[in-house]
Amino acid sequence: METVIPLFDGFTALDAVGPYEVLSRLPDNRVTFVAATVGPVRSDTGALALMADRPFAEVDQGDVLVVPGGPGTRRRVHDEELIGWIRAIDASTTWTTSVCTGAELLGAAGLLDGRSASTHWARTDQLTRWGARPSGQRVTVEGKIVTGAGVSAGIDMALFLVGQMAGQLVAESIQLGIEYDPQPPFRAGSPAAAGPDVEALVRAVTVPDPEG
Amino acid sequence: METVIPLFDGFTALDAVGPYEVLSRLPDNRVTFVAATVGPVRSDTGALALMADRPFAEVDQGDVLVVPGGPGTRRRVHDEELIGWIRAIDASTTWTTSVCTGAELLGAAGLLDGRSASTHWARTDQLTRWGARPSGQRVTVEGKIVTGAGVSAGIDMALFLVGQMAGQLVAESIQLGIEYDPQPPFRAGSPAAAGPDVEALVRAVTVPDPEG
């Protein structure tokens, strides 16, 4: 089994690395990071680059596709090389998935039209551009299309996928292997839990979207 | 403020990227990935490399040190370049921290002697080699030494650190920014929750430690 994860400048690292950490532990599953060219790809903060080990041109199928999000997706919805690659890979997948605003890239590829989908809570309105209905759920399953909410939701989504592909025992062993027993020191993971002051602070530091 | 994260062959990617994702969002904090030489450093699975942007030789201080773990730590406890660097950086830090078996590297640097500490649940006995007392907690705070449990615990640990450094409002805004509202699809994040069958499966696939 082959899992492919595309990278592009301005992706959010945890969007990609959360699912990678879970899916790479699935026996007989090879995870490959792919980009326009082989080499380091900078994440949104500029402080971290992940290596892409294969170019889009050489990867034409995958059993699982995981598309990360991040501020970089705003421009990438117009990147026909990336969007065309996502569309082509989707033709071969058992599961086509996204984390955070990676859903906008699935949308741009025409894969969310008329479907429910998850994305980052602050970007739900963007999904409607592509005909999708924001579900507000942590993970949304629409046939083989599975979309996760913001950033950290990729871990939950990947554990769901492992459960589907290999059963609950394997999924639980991976959860235990990464000791995923979350104990956040604060209760602020959703706008409702965080309250309006925290939500306003996050919206204030979020770069405005030039495309609305 | 400067946060430094050392990389070495065989580290576990999420150990490093979880805290990075939180700490890089702290205003006026620069996160730098450091290794013996600048360039890609392969994680434990072989499927992902993170770029080290600076060499140990050029980085001699940091406000926050985050040491990731992974199977690679087993040999690295004997790597005097890495261990000496950790010891030197610790002399300048406000917070010296580890995730997962990164605690063994803090131990090898002499920083856990007589202290409580967290590590991966399957490696707690190894901490006693360095005079530490395994706490069994998700995050253990001993003065400026903060250690997290396995892999995913680095996210919780980093949110704690942000709360200490910048206050609850900032920590909550980062938690909301990464939508850290964990909803694991299974309850298997600790040996107690997972049960003996799952624990046995994880122990069976864990590479035996040649050093006992």
JSON list of C-alpha atoms in Angstrom, two decimals, chain A residues 7 12-15 17-18 20-21 24-25 30-33 40-51 53 119-122 137-139 149-153 155-157 159-160 162-164 167-192 194-195 197-199 201-202, chain B residues 7 12-15 17-18 20-21 24-25 30-33 40-51 53 119-122 137-139 149-153 155-157 159-160 162-164 167-192 194-195 197-199 201-202:
[
{"chain": "A", "resi": 7, "resn": "LEU", "atom": "CA", "xyz": [3.95, 19.37, -0.12]},
{"chain": "A", "resi": 12, "resn": "THR", "atom": "CA", "xyz": [1.31, 23.69, 7.80]},
{"chain": "A", "resi": 13, "resn": "ALA", "atom": "CA", "xyz": [3.75, 21.07, 9.05]},
{"chain": "A", "resi": 14, "resn": "LEU", "atom": "CA", "xyz": [1.50, 19.33, 11.59]},
{"chain": "A", "resi": 15, "resn": "ASP", "atom": "CA", "xyz": [-1.23, 18.92, 8.94]},
{"chain": "A", "resi": 17, "resn": "VAL", "atom": "CA", "xyz": [3.18, 15.10, 9.97]},
{"chain": "A", "resi": 18, "resn": "GLY", "atom": "CA", "xyz": [0.21, 14.12, 12.17]},
{"chain": "A", "resi": 20, "resn": "TYR", "atom": "CA", "xyz": [2.24, 10.65, 8.49]},
{"chain": "A", "resi": 21, "resn": "GLU", "atom": "CA", "xyz": [3.06, 9.60, 12.06]},
{"chain": "A", "resi": 24, "resn": "SER", "atom": "CA", "xyz": [3.63, 5.25, 8.50]},
{"chain": "A", "resi": 25, "resn": "ARG", "atom": "CA", "xyz": [3.06, 2.81, 11.36]},
{"chain": "A", "resi": 30, "resn": "ARG", "atom": "CA", "xyz": [4.77, 3.12, 2.41]},
{"chain": "A", "resi": 31, "resn": "VAL", "atom": "CA", "xyz": [4.40, 6.87, 2.90]},
{"chain": "A", "resi": 32, "resn": "THR", "atom": "CA", "xyz": [5.98, 9.16, 0.31]},
{"chain": "A", "resi": 33, "resn": "PHE", "atom": "CA", "xyz": [6.26, 12.94, 0.39]},
{"chain": "A", "resi": 40, "resn": "PRO", "atom": "CA", "xyz": [13.17, 20.78, 0.96]},
{"chain": "A", "resi": 41, "resn": "VAL", "atom": "CA", "xyz": [9.74, 22.44, 1.04]},
{"chain": "A", "resi": 42, "resn": "ARG", "atom": "CA", "xyz": [9.26, 25.27, 3.57]},
{"chain": "A", "resi": 43, "resn": "SER", "atom": "CA", "xyz": [6.25, 25.28, 5.82]},
{"chain": "A", "resi": 44, "resn": "ASP", "atom": "CA", "xyz": [4.15, 28.35, 6.62]},
{"chain": "A", "resi": 45, "resn": "THR", "atom": "CA", "xyz": [6.34, 29.66, 9.48]},
{"chain": "A", "resi": 46, "resn": "GLY", "atom": "CA", "xyz": [9.57, 29.49, 7.48]},
{"chain": "A", "resi": 47, "resn": "ALA", "atom": "CA", "xyz": [11.20, 27.72, 10.43]},
{"chain": "A", "resi": 48, "resn": "LEU", "atom": "CA", "xyz": [10.84, 24.17, 9.13]},
{"chain": "A", "resi": 49, "resn": "ALA", "atom": "CA", "xyz": [11.29, 22.42, 5.81]},
{"chain": "A", "resi": 50, "resn": "LEU", "atom": "CA", "xyz": [10.28, 18.85, 5.05]},
{"chain": "A", "resi": 51, "resn": "MET", "atom": "CA", "xyz": [11.99, 16.92, 2.29]},
{"chain": "A", "resi": 53, "resn": "ASP", "atom": "CA", "xyz": [11.50, 12.63, -1.90]},
{"chain": "A", "resi": 119, "resn": "THR", "atom": "CA", "xyz": [-11.81, 22.29, 7.21]},
{"chain": "A", "resi": 120, "resn": "HIS", "atom": "CA", "xyz": [-10.26, 24.77, 9.64]},
{"chain": "A", "resi": 121, "resn": "TRP", "atom": "CA", "xyz": [-13.05, 26.43, 11.66]},
{"chain": "A", "resi": 122, "resn": "ALA", "atom": "CA", "xyz": [-11.99, 29.93, 10.50]},
{"chain": "A", "resi": 137, "resn": "GLN", "atom": "CA", "xyz": [-17.28, 17.99, 12.30]},
{"chain": "A", "resi": 138, "resn": "ARG", "atom": "CA", "xyz": [-13.78, 16.91, 13.36]},
{"chain": "A", "resi": 139, "resn": "VAL", "atom": "CA", "xyz": [-13.72, 14.37, 10.54]},
{"chain": "A", "resi": 149, "resn": "ALA", "atom": "CA", "xyz": [-10.74, 19.90, 10.58]},
{"chain": "A", "resi": 150, "resn": "GLY", "atom": "CA", "xyz": [-7.85, 22.23, 11.44]},
{"chain": "A", "resi": 151, "resn": "VAL", "atom": "CA", "xyz": [-4.19, 21.15, 11.78]},
{"chain": "A", "resi": 152, "resn": "SER", "atom": "CA", "xyz": [-4.25, 18.68, 14.71]},
{"chain": "A", "resi": 153, "resn": "ALA", "atom": "CA", "xyz": [-7.37, 16.92, 13.38]},
{"chain": "A", "resi": 155, "resn": "ILE", "atom": "CA", "xyz": [-4.17, 12.65, 13.81]},
{"chain": "A", "resi": 156, "resn": "ASP", "atom": "CA", "xyz": [-7.79, 11.75, 14.56]},
{"chain": "A", "resi": 157, "resn": "MET", "atom": "CA", "xyz": [-8.53, 11.39, 10.86]},
{"chain": "A", "resi": 159, "resn": "LEU", "atom": "CA", "xyz": [-6.56, 6.83, 13.17]},
{"chain": "A", "resi": 160, "resn": "PHE", "atom": "CA", "xyz": [-10.05, 6.60, 11.67]},
{"chain": "A", "resi": 162, "resn": "VAL", "atom": "CA", "xyz": [-6.32, 2.92, 9.90]},
{"chain": "A", "resi": 163, "resn": "GLY", "atom": "CA", "xyz": [-9.39, 1.54, 11.64]},
{"chain": "A", "resi": 164, "resn": "GLN", "atom": "CA", "xyz": [-11.17, 1.31, 8.30]},
{"chain": "A", "resi": 167, "resn": "GLY", "atom": "CA", "xyz": [-9.30, -2.84, 11.88]},
{"chain": "A", "resi": 168, "resn": "GLN", "atom": "CA", "xyz": [-9.68, -1.50, 15.38]},
{"chain": "A", "resi": 169, "resn": "LEU", "atom": "CA", "xyz": [-6.89, -3.55, 16.99]},
{"chain": "A", "resi": 170, "resn": "VAL", "atom": "CA", "xyz": [-4.24, -2.17, 14.64]},
{"chain": "A", "resi": 171, "resn": "ALA", "atom": "CA", "xyz": [-5.59, 1.38, 14.99]},
{"chain": "A", "resi": 172, "resn": "GLU", "atom": "CA", "xyz": [-5.55, 1.07, 18.76]},
{"chain": "A", "resi": 173, "resn": "SER", "atom": "CA", "xyz": [-2.00, -0.27, 18.74]},
{"chain": "A", "resi": 174, "resn": "ILE", "atom": "CA", "xyz": [-0.87, 2.73, 16.70]},
{"chain": "A", "resi": 175, "resn": "GLN", "atom": "CA", "xyz": [-2.72, 5.08, 19.06]},
{"chain": "A", "resi": 176, "resn": "LEU", "atom": "CA", "xyz": [-0.95, 3.45, 21.99]},
{"chain": "A", "resi": 177, "resn": "GLY", "atom": "CA", "xyz": [2.38, 3.49, 20.15]},
{"chain": "A", "resi": 178, "resn": "ILE", "atom": "CA", "xyz": [2.19, 7.28, 19.80]},
{"chain": "A", "resi": 179, "resn": "GLU", "atom": "CA", "xyz": [0.69, 7.51, 23.30]},
{"chain": "A", "resi": 180, "resn": "TYR", "atom": "CA", "xyz": [-2.20, 9.55, 21.95]},
{"chain": "A", "resi": 181, "resn": "ASP", "atom": "CA", "xyz": [-3.93, 10.18, 25.24]},
{"chain": "A", "resi": 182, "resn": "PRO", "atom": "CA", "xyz": [-4.49, 13.91, 24.75]},
{"chain": "A", "resi": 183, "resn": "GLN", "atom": "CA", "xyz": [-4.55, 16.06, 27.86]},
{"chain": "A", "resi": 184, "resn": "PRO", "atom": "CA", "xyz": [-4.56, 19.68, 26.66]},
{"chain": "A", "resi": 185, "resn": "PRO", "atom": "CA", "xyz": [-3.83, 21.98, 29.59]},
{"chain": "A", "resi": 186, "resn": "PHE", "atom": "CA", "xyz": [-6.56, 24.37, 28.44]},
{"chain": "A", "resi": 187, "resn": "ARG", "atom": "CA", "xyz": [-10.04, 23.94, 26.98]},
{"chain": "A", "resi": 188, "resn": "ALA", "atom": "CA", "xyz": [-9.80, 26.07, 23.86]},
{"chain": "A", "resi": 189, "resn": "GLY", "atom": "CA", "xyz": [-9.77, 23.70, 20.91]},
{"chain": "A", "resi": 190, "resn": "SER", "atom": "CA", "xyz": [-12.97, 25.01, 19.32]},
{"chain": "A", "resi": 191, "resn": "PRO", "atom": "CA", "xyz": [-14.46, 28.50, 19.10]},
{"chain": "A", "resi": 192, "resn": "ALA", "atom": "CA", "xyz": [-17.29, 27.44, 21.40]},
{"chain": "A", "resi": 194, "resn": "ALA", "atom": "CA", "xyz": [-12.42, 29.00, 23.72]},
{"chain": "A", "resi": 195, "resn": "GLY", "atom": "CA", "xyz": [-14.96, 31.82, 23.85]},
{"chain": "A", "resi": 197, "resn": "ASP", "atom": "CA", "xyz": [-12.06, 36.78, 23.23]},
{"chain": "A", "resi": 198, "resn": "VAL", "atom": "CA", "xyz": [-9.78, 33.96, 22.15]},
{"chain": "A", "resi": 199, "resn": "GLU", "atom": "CA", "xyz": [-11.57, 33.57, 18.82]},
{"chain": "A", "resi": 201, "resn": "LEU", "atom": "CA", "xyz": [-7.46, 37.06, 18.92]},
{"chain": "A", "resi": 202, "resn": "VAL", "atom": "CA", "xyz": [-6.96, 34.20, 16.49]},
{"chain": "B", "resi": 7, "resn": "LEU", "atom": "CA", "xyz": [17.56, 16.41, 15.16]},
{"chain": "B", "resi": 12, "resn": "THR", "atom": "CA", "xyz": [10.32, 10.43, 15.73]},
{"chain": "B", "resi": 13, "resn": "ALA", "atom": "CA", "xyz": [8.94, 13.23, 13.58]},
{"chain": "B", "resi": 14, "resn": "LEU", "atom": "CA", "xyz": [5.84, 14.07, 15.62]},
{"chain": "B", "resi": 15, "resn": "ASP", "atom": "CA", "xyz": [7.97, 14.39, 18.78]},
{"chain": "B", "resi": 17, "resn": "VAL", "atom": "CA", "xyz": [6.83, 18.75, 14.95]},
{"chain": "B", "resi": 18, "resn": "GLY", "atom": "CA", "xyz": [4.12, 18.78, 17.65]},
{"chain": "B", "resi": 20, "resn": "TYR", "atom": "CA", "xyz": [7.31, 23.13, 16.84]},
{"chain": "B", "resi": 21, "resn": "GLU", "atom": "CA", "xyz": [3.75, 23.71, 15.62]},
{"chain": "B", "resi": 24, "resn": "SER", "atom": "CA", "xyz": [6.46, 28.61, 16.35]},
{"chain": "B", "resi": 25, "resn": "ARG", "atom": "CA", "xyz": [3.13, 30.41, 16.83]},
{"chain": "B", "resi": 30, "resn": "ARG", "atom": "CA", "xyz": [12.12, 31.87, 16.57]},
{"chain": "B", "resi": 31, "resn": "VAL", "atom": "CA", "xyz": [12.31, 28.09, 16.26]},
{"chain": "B", "resi": 32, "resn": "THR", "atom": "CA", "xyz": [15.49, 26.60, 14.78]},
{"chain": "B", "resi": 33, "resn": "PHE", "atom": "CA", "xyz": [16.16, 22.98, 13.87]},
{"chain": "B", "resi": 40, "resn": "PRO", "atom": "CA", "xyz": [18.02, 16.62, 5.79]},
{"chain": "B", "resi": 41, "resn": "VAL", "atom": "CA", "xyz": [17.79, 14.35, 8.84]},
{"chain": "B", "resi": 42, "resn": "ARG", "atom": "CA", "xyz": [15.82, 11.11, 8.43]},
{"chain": "B", "resi": 43, "resn": "SER", "atom": "CA", "xyz": [13.20, 10.16, 10.97]},
{"chain": "B", "resi": 44, "resn": "ASP", "atom": "CA", "xyz": [12.74, 6.65, 12.38]},
{"chain": "B", "resi": 45, "resn": "THR", "atom": "CA", "xyz": [10.50, 5.35, 9.59]},
{"chain": "B", "resi": 46, "resn": "GLY", "atom": "CA", "xyz": [12.83, 6.44, 6.80]},
{"chain": "B", "resi": 47, "resn": "ALA", "atom": "CA", "xyz": [9.85, 7.97, 5.02]},
{"chain": "B", "resi": 48, "resn": "LEU", "atom": "CA", "xyz": [10.39, 11.56, 6.16]},
{"chain": "B", "resi": 49, "resn": "ALA", "atom": "CA", "xyz": [13.35, 13.88, 6.54]},
{"chain": "B", "resi": 50, "resn": "LEU", "atom": "CA", "xyz": [13.28, 17.27, 8.23]},
{"chain": "B", "resi": 51, "resn": "MET", "atom": "CA", "xyz": [15.83, 19.91, 7.34]},
{"chain": "B", "resi": 53, "resn": "ASP", "atom": "CA", "xyz": [19.02, 24.65, 9.21]},
{"chain": "B", "resi": 119, "resn": "THR", "atom": "CA", "xyz": [8.90, 9.40, 28.81]},
{"chain": "B", "resi": 120, "resn": "HIS", "atom": "CA", "xyz": [7.21, 6.90, 26.49]},
{"chain": "B", "resi": 121, "resn": "TRP", "atom": "CA", "xyz": [5.19, 4.42, 28.60]},
{"chain": "B", "resi": 122, "resn": "ALA", "atom": "CA", "xyz": [7.11, 1.43, 27.20]},
{"chain": "B", "resi": 137, "resn": "GLN", "atom": "CA", "xyz": [2.39, 11.70, 33.99]},
{"chain": "B", "resi": 138, "resn": "ARG", "atom": "CA", "xyz": [1.62, 13.23, 30.59]},
{"chain": "B", "resi": 139, "resn": "VAL", "atom": "CA", "xyz": [3.89, 16.16, 31.40]},
{"chain": "B", "resi": 149, "resn": "ALA", "atom": "CA", "xyz": [5.30, 11.36, 27.60]},
{"chain": "B", "resi": 150, "resn": "GLY", "atom": "CA", "xyz": [5.31, 9.51, 24.26]},
{"chain": "B", "resi": 151, "resn": "VAL", "atom": "CA", "xyz": [5.24, 11.20, 20.85]},
{"chain": "B", "resi": 152, "resn": "SER", "atom": "CA", "xyz": [1.92, 13.09, 20.81]},
{"chain": "B", "resi": 153, "resn": "ALA", "atom": "CA", "xyz": [2.46, 14.44, 24.35]},
{"chain": "B", "resi": 155, "resn": "ILE", "atom": "CA", "xyz": [1.65, 19.10, 21.86]},
{"chain": "B", "resi": 156, "resn": "ASP", "atom": "CA", "xyz": [0.27, 19.17, 25.40]},
{"chain": "B", "resi": 157, "resn": "MET", "atom": "CA", "xyz": [3.71, 19.98, 26.79]},
{"chain": "B", "resi": 159, "resn": "LEU", "atom": "CA", "xyz": [0.85, 24.39, 25.24]},
{"chain": "B", "resi": 160, "resn": "PHE", "atom": "CA", "xyz": [1.81, 24.21, 28.92]},
{"chain": "B", "resi": 162, "resn": "VAL", "atom": "CA", "xyz": [3.33, 28.76, 26.19]},
{"chain": "B", "resi": 163, "resn": "GLY", "atom": "CA", "xyz": [0.94, 29.23, 29.11]},
{"chain": "B", "resi": 164, "resn": "GLN", "atom": "CA", "xyz": [3.92, 29.66, 31.43]},
{"chain": "B", "resi": 167, "resn": "GLY", "atom": "CA", "xyz": [-0.11, 33.44, 29.68]},
{"chain": "B", "resi": 168, "resn": "GLN", "atom": "CA", "xyz": [-3.30, 31.51, 29.25]},
{"chain": "B", "resi": 169, "resn": "LEU", "atom": "CA", "xyz": [-4.90, 33.76, 26.61]},
{"chain": "B", "resi": 170, "resn": "VAL", "atom": "CA", "xyz": [-1.98, 33.30, 24.20]},
{"chain": "B", "resi": 171, "resn": "ALA", "atom": "CA", "xyz": [-1.83, 29.55, 24.88]},
{"chain": "B", "resi": 172, "resn": "GLU", "atom": "CA", "xyz": [-5.56, 29.25, 24.26]},
{"chain": "B", "resi": 173, "resn": "SER", "atom": "CA", "xyz": [-5.30, 31.23, 21.03]},
{"chain": "B", "resi": 174, "resn": "ILE", "atom": "CA", "xyz": [-2.61, 28.86, 19.78]},
{"chain": "B", "resi": 175, "resn": "GLN", "atom": "CA", "xyz": [-4.69, 25.86, 20.81]},
{"chain": "B", "resi": 176, "resn": "LEU", "atom": "CA", "xyz": [-7.64, 27.29, 18.87]},
{"chain": "B", "resi": 177, "resn": "GLY", "atom": "CA", "xyz": [-5.37, 28.17, 15.94]},
{"chain": "B", "resi": 178, "resn": "ILE", "atom": "CA", "xyz": [-4.34, 24.53, 15.56]},
{"chain": "B", "resi": 179, "resn": "GLU", "atom": "CA", "xyz": [-7.90, 23.46, 16.40]},
{"chain": "B", "resi": 180, "resn": "TYR", "atom": "CA", "xyz": [-6.58, 21.15, 19.09]},
{"chain": "B", "resi": 181, "resn": "ASP", "atom": "CA", "xyz": [-9.90, 19.68, 20.14]},
{"chain": "B", "resi": 182, "resn": "PRO", "atom": "CA", "xyz": [-8.78, 16.05, 20.15]},
{"chain": "B", "resi": 183, "resn": "GLN", "atom": "CA", "xyz": [-11.40, 13.44, 19.35]},
{"chain": "B", "resi": 184, "resn": "PRO", "atom": "CA", "xyz": [-9.55, 10.14, 18.97]},
{"chain": "B", "resi": 185, "resn": "PRO", "atom": "CA", "xyz": [-11.87, 7.57, 17.39]},
{"chain": "B", "resi": 186, "resn": "PHE", "atom": "CA", "xyz": [-10.66, 4.92, 19.85]},
{"chain": "B", "resi": 187, "resn": "ARG", "atom": "CA", "xyz": [-9.80, 4.91, 23.55]},
{"chain": "B", "resi": 188, "resn": "ALA", "atom": "CA", "xyz": [-6.33, 3.41, 23.47]},
{"chain": "B", "resi": 189, "resn": "GLY", "atom": "CA", "xyz": [-3.90, 6.18, 24.33]},
{"chain": "B", "resi": 190, "resn": "SER", "atom": "CA", "xyz": [-2.53, 4.57, 27.48]},
{"chain": "B", "resi": 191, "resn": "PRO", "atom": "CA", "xyz": [-1.85, 0.93, 28.40]},
{"chain": "B", "resi": 192, "resn": "ALA", "atom": "CA", "xyz": [-4.67, 1.06, 30.94]},
{"chain": "B", "resi": 194, "resn": "ALA", "atom": "CA", "xyz": [-5.96, 0.10, 25.58]},
{"chain": "B", "resi": 195, "resn": "GLY", "atom": "CA", "xyz": [-5.90, -3.13, 27.55]},
{"chain": "B", "resi": 197, "resn": "ASP", "atom": "CA", "xyz": [-3.98, -7.29, 24.02]},
{"chain": "B", "resi": 198, "resn": "VAL", "atom": "CA", "xyz": [-3.17, -3.95, 22.44]},
{"chain": "B", "resi": 199, "resn": "GLU", "atom": "CA", "xyz": [-0.24, -3.38, 24.82]},
{"chain": "B", "resi": 201, "resn": "LEU", "atom": "CA", "xyz": [0.87, -5.99, 20.21]},
{"chain": "B", "resi": 202, "resn": "VAL", "atom": "CA", "xyz": [2.76, -2.72, 20.60]}
]
